[in-house]
mmCIF file of C-alpha atoms and ligand atoms in Angstrom:
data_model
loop_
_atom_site.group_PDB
_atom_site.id
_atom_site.type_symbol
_atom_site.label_atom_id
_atom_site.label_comp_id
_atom_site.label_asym_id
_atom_site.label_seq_id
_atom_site.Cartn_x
_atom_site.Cartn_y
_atom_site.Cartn_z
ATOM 1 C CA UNK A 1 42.351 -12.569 30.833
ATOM 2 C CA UNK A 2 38.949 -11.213 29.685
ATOM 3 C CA UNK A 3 35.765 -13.135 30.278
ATOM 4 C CA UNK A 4 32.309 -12.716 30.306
ATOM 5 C CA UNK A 5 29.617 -14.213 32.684
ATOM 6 C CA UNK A 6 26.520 -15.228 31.014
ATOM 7 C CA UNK A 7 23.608 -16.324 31.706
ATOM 8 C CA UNK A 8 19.922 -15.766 32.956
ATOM 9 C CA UNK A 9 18.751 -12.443 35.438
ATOM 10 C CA UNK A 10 18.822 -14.222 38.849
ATOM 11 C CA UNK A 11 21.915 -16.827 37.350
ATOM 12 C CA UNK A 12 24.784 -15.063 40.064
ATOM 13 C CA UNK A 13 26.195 -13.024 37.424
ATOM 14 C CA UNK A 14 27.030 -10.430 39.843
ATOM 15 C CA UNK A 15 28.290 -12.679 42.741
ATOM 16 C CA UNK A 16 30.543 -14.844 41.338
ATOM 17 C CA UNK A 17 31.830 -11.458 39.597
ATOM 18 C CA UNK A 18 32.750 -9.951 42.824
ATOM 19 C CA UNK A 19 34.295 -13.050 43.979
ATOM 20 C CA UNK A 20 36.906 -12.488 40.864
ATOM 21 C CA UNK A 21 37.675 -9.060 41.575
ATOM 22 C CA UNK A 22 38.692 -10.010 45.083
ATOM 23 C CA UNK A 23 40.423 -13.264 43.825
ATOM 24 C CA UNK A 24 41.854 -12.059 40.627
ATOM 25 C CA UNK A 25 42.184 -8.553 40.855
ATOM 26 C CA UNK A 26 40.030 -8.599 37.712
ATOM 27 C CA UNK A 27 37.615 -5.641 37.128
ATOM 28 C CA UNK A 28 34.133 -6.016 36.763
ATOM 29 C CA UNK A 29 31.835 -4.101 34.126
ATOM 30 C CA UNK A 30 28.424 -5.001 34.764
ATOM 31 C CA UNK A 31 26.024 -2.767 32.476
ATOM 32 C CA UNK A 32 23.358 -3.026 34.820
ATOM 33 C CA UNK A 33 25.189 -1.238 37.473
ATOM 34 C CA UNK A 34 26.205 1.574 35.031
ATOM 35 C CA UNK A 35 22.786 2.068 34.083
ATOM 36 C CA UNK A 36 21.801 2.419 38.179
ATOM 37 C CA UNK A 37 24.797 4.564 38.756
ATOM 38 C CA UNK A 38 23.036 6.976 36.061
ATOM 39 C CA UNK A 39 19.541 6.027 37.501
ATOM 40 C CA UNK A 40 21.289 7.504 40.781
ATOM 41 C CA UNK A 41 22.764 10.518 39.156
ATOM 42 C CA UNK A 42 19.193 11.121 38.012
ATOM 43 C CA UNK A 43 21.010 11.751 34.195
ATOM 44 C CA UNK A 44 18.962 11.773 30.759
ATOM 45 C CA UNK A 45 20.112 8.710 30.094
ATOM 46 C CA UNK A 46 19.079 7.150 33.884
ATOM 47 C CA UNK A 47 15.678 8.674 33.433
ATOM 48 C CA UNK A 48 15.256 7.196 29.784
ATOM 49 C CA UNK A 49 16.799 3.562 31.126
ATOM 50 C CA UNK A 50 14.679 3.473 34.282
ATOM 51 C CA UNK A 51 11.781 3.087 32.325
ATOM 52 C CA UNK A 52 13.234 0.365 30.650
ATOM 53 C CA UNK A 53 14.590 -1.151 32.965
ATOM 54 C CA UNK A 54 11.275 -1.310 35.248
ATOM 55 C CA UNK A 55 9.631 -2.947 32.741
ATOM 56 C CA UNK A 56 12.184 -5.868 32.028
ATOM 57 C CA UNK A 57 13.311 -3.999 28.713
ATOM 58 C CA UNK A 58 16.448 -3.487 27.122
ATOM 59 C CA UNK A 59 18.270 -0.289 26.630
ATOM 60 C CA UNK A 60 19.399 0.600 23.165
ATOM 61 C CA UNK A 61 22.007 -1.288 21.888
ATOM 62 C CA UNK A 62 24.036 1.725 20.506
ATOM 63 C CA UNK A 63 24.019 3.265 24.221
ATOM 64 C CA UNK A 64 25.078 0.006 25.352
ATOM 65 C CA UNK A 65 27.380 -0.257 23.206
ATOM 66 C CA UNK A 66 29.055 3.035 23.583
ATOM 67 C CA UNK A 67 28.880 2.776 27.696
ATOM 68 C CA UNK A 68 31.148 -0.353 26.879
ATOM 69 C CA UNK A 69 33.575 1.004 24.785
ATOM 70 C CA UNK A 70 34.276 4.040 27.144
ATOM 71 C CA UNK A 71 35.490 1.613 29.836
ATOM 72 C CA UNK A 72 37.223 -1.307 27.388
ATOM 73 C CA UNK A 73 40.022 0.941 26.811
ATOM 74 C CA UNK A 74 40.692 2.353 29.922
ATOM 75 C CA UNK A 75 44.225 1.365 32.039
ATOM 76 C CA UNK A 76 40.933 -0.158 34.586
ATOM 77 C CA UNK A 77 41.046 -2.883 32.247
ATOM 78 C CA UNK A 78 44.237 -3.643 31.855
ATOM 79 C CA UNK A 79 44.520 -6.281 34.299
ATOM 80 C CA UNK A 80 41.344 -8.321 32.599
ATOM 81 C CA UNK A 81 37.581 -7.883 32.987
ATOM 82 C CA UNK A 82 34.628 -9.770 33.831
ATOM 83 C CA UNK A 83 32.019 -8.886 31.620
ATOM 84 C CA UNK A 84 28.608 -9.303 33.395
ATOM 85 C CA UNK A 85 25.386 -8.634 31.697
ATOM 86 C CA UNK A 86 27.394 -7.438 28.428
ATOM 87 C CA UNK A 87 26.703 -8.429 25.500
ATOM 88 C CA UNK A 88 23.072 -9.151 25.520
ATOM 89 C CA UNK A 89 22.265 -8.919 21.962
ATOM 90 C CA UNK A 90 24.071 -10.651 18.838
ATOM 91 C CA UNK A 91 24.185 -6.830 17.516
ATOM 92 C CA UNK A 92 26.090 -6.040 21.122
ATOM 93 C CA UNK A 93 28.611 -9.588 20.458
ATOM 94 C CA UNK A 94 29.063 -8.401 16.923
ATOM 95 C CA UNK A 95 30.274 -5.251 18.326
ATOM 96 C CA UNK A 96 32.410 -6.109 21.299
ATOM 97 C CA UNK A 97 33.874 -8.609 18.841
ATOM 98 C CA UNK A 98 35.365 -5.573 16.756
ATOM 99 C CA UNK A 99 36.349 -3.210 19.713
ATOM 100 C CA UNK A 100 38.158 -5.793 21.151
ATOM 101 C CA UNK A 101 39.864 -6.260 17.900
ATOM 102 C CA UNK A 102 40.430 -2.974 17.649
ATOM 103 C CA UNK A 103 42.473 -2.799 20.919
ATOM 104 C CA UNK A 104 43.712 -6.350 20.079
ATOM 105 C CA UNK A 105 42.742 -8.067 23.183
ATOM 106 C CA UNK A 106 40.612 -11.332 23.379
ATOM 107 C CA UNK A 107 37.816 -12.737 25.456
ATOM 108 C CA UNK A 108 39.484 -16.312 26.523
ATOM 109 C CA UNK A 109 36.358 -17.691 28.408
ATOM 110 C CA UNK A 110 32.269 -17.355 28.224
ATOM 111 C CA UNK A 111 30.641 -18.775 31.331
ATOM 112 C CA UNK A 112 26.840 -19.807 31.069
ATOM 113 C CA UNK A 113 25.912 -19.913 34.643
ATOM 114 C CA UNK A 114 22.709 -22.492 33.984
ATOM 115 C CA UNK A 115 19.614 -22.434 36.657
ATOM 116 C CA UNK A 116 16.437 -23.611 36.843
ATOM 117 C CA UNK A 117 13.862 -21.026 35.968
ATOM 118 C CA UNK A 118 11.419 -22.121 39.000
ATOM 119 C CA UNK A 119 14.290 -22.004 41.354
ATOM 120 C CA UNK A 120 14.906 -18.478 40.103
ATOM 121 C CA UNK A 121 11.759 -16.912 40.613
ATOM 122 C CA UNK A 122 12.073 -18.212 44.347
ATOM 123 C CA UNK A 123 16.082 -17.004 44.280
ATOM 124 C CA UNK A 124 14.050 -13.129 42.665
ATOM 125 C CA UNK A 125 11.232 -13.291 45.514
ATOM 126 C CA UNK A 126 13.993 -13.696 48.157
ATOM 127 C CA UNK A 127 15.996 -11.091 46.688
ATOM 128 C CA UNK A 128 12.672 -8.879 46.533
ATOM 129 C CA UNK A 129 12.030 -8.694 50.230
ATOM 130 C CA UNK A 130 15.918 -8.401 51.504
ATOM 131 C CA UNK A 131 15.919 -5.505 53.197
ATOM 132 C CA UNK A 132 18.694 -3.499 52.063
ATOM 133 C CA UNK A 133 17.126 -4.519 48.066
ATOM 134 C CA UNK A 134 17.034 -1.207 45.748
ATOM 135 C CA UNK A 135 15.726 -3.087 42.807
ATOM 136 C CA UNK A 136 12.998 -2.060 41.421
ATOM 137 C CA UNK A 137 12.513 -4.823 38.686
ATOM 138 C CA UNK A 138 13.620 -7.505 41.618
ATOM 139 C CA UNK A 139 10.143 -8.572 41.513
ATOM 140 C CA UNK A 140 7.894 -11.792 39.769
ATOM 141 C CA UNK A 141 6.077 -10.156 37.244
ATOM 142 C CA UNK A 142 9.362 -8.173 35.593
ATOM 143 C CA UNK A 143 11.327 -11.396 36.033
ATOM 144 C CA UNK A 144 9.190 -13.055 33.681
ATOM 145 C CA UNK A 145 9.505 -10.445 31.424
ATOM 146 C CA UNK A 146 13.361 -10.493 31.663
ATOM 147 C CA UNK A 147 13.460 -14.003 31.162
ATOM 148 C CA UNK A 148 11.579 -13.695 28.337
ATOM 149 C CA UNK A 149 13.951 -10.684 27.038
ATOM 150 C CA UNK A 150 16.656 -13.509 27.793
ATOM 151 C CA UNK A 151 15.269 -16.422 25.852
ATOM 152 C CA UNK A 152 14.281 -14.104 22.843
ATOM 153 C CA UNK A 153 17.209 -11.858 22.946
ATOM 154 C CA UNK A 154 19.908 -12.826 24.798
ATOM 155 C CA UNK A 155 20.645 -16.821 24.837
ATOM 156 C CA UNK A 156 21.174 -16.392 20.693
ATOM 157 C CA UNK A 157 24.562 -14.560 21.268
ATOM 158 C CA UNK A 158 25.506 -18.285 22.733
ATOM 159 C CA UNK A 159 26.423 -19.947 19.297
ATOM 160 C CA UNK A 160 28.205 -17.211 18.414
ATOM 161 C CA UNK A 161 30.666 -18.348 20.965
ATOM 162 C CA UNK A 162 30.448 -21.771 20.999
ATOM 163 C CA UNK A 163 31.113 -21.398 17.234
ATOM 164 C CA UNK A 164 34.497 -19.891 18.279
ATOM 165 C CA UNK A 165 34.907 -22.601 20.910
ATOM 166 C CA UNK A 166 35.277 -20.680 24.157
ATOM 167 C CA UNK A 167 32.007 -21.122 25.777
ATOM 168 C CA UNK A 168 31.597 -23.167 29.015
ATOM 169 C CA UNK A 169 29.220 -24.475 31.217
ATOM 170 C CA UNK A 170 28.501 -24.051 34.731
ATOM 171 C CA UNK A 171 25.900 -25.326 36.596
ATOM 172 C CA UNK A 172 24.447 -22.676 38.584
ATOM 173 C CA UNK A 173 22.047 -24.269 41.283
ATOM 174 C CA UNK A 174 24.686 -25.124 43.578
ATOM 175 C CA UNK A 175 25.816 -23.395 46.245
ATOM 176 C CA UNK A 176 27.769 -20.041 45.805
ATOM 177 C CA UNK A 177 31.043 -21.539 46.622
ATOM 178 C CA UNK A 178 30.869 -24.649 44.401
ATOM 179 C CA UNK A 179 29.851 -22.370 41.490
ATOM 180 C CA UNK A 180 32.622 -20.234 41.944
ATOM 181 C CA UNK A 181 35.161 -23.435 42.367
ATOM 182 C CA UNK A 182 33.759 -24.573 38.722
ATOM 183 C CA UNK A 183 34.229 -20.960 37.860
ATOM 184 C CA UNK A 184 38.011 -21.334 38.654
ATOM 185 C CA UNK A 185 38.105 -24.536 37.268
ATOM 186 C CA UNK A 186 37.533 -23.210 33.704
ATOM 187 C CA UNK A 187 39.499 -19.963 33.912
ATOM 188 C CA UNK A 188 42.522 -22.254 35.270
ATOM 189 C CA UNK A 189 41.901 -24.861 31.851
HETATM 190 P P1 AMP B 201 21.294 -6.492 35.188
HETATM 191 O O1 AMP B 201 21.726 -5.779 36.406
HETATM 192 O O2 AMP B 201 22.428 -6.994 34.352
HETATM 193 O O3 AMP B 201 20.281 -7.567 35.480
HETATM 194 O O4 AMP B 201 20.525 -5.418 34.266
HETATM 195 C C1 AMP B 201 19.366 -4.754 34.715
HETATM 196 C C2 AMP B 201 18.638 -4.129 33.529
HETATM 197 O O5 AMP B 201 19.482 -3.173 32.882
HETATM 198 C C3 AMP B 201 18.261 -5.113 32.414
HETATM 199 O O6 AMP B 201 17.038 -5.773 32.682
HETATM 200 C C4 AMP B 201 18.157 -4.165 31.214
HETATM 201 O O7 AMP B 201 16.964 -3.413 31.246
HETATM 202 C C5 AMP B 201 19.307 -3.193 31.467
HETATM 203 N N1 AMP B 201 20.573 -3.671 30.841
HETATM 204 C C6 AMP B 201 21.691 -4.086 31.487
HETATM 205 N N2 AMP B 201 22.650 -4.452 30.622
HETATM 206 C C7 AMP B 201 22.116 -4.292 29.387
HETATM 207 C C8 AMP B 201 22.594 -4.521 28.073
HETATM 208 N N3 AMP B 201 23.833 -5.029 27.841
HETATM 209 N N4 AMP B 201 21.762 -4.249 27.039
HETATM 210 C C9 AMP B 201 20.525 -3.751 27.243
HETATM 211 N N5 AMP B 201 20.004 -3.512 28.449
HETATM 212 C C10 AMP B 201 20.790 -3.778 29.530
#
């Protein structure tokens, strides 16, 4: 099974995606810790994308794109991944839609983890001053930026799966575990 977790930054993207790999033996592909592992490796690419990044930005679609594809067909993925933070432009659907042609595999579920935008500028400021927090655009004023990014860029890709009728919704202001149990709910439908 191959799904994607959507929604907002701040939604739990990233938790309730490591709560599947433990659970499900699913793999995760999160783009956003690809681009840090290259931030961290202190590569062209990491340079180029920190900027970005720091700023609320998005990083090139056709780099996206291609840091995708290199892991889609890999035995990793066999088993089913969790796509988190991928795809965050119609251009980056559109695309995924043909590689995963290509390999002929499916995505069976979208999940739209839904929050509260206040809520999740409290959720980013808590986030901000955890100590062990490496983010550099954890903080107010990128957030807003991001969730602008989101609302201009990001939330149209959500027809384009609702049109093929595997997008769900999950509401995520509740706690961790009940998300996760409405998670499960939908992947067990
Ligand atoms: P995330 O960890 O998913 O919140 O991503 C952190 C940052 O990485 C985003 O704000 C973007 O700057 C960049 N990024 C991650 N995934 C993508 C993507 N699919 N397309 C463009 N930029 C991305």
């Amino acid at each position: 099974m191959n799904i994607i977790l959507f929604g907002p930054p701040g939604a739990g993207k990233g938790t309730q995606a490591e709560k599947l790999v433990v659970e499900r033996s699913m793999v995760q592909l999160s783009t956003g810790d690809m681009l840090r592992a290259e931030i961290s490796n202190n590569t062209d690419l990491g340079i180029q994308a920190k900027e970005i990044m720091d700023t609320g930005g998005l990083v090139s679609d056709d780099i996206m794109i291609k840091m995708i594809e290199s892991r889609f067909g890999s035995d990793e993925a066999k088993n089913g991944v969790i796509l988190d933070g991928f795809p965050r432009t119609v251009k980056q659907a559109e695309a995924l839609d043909e590689m995963l042609t290509q390999n002929q595999l499916v995505i069976n579920h979208v999940i739209e983890i839904s929050v509260d935008e206040n809520a999740l500028f409290e959720r980013i400021e808590r986030r901000a001053n955890e100590s062990d927090n490496v983010r550099d655009d954890d903080n107010a004023e990128v957030l807003r930026q991001r969730l602008k990014v989101y609302h201009d860029n990001t939330a149209p890709v959500l027809p384009f799966y609702r049109k093929k009728g595997i997008l769900s919704q999950v509401d995520g202001m509740m706690s961790i575990e009940e998300v996760a149990k409405n998670i499960n709910e939908v992947l067990d439908s």
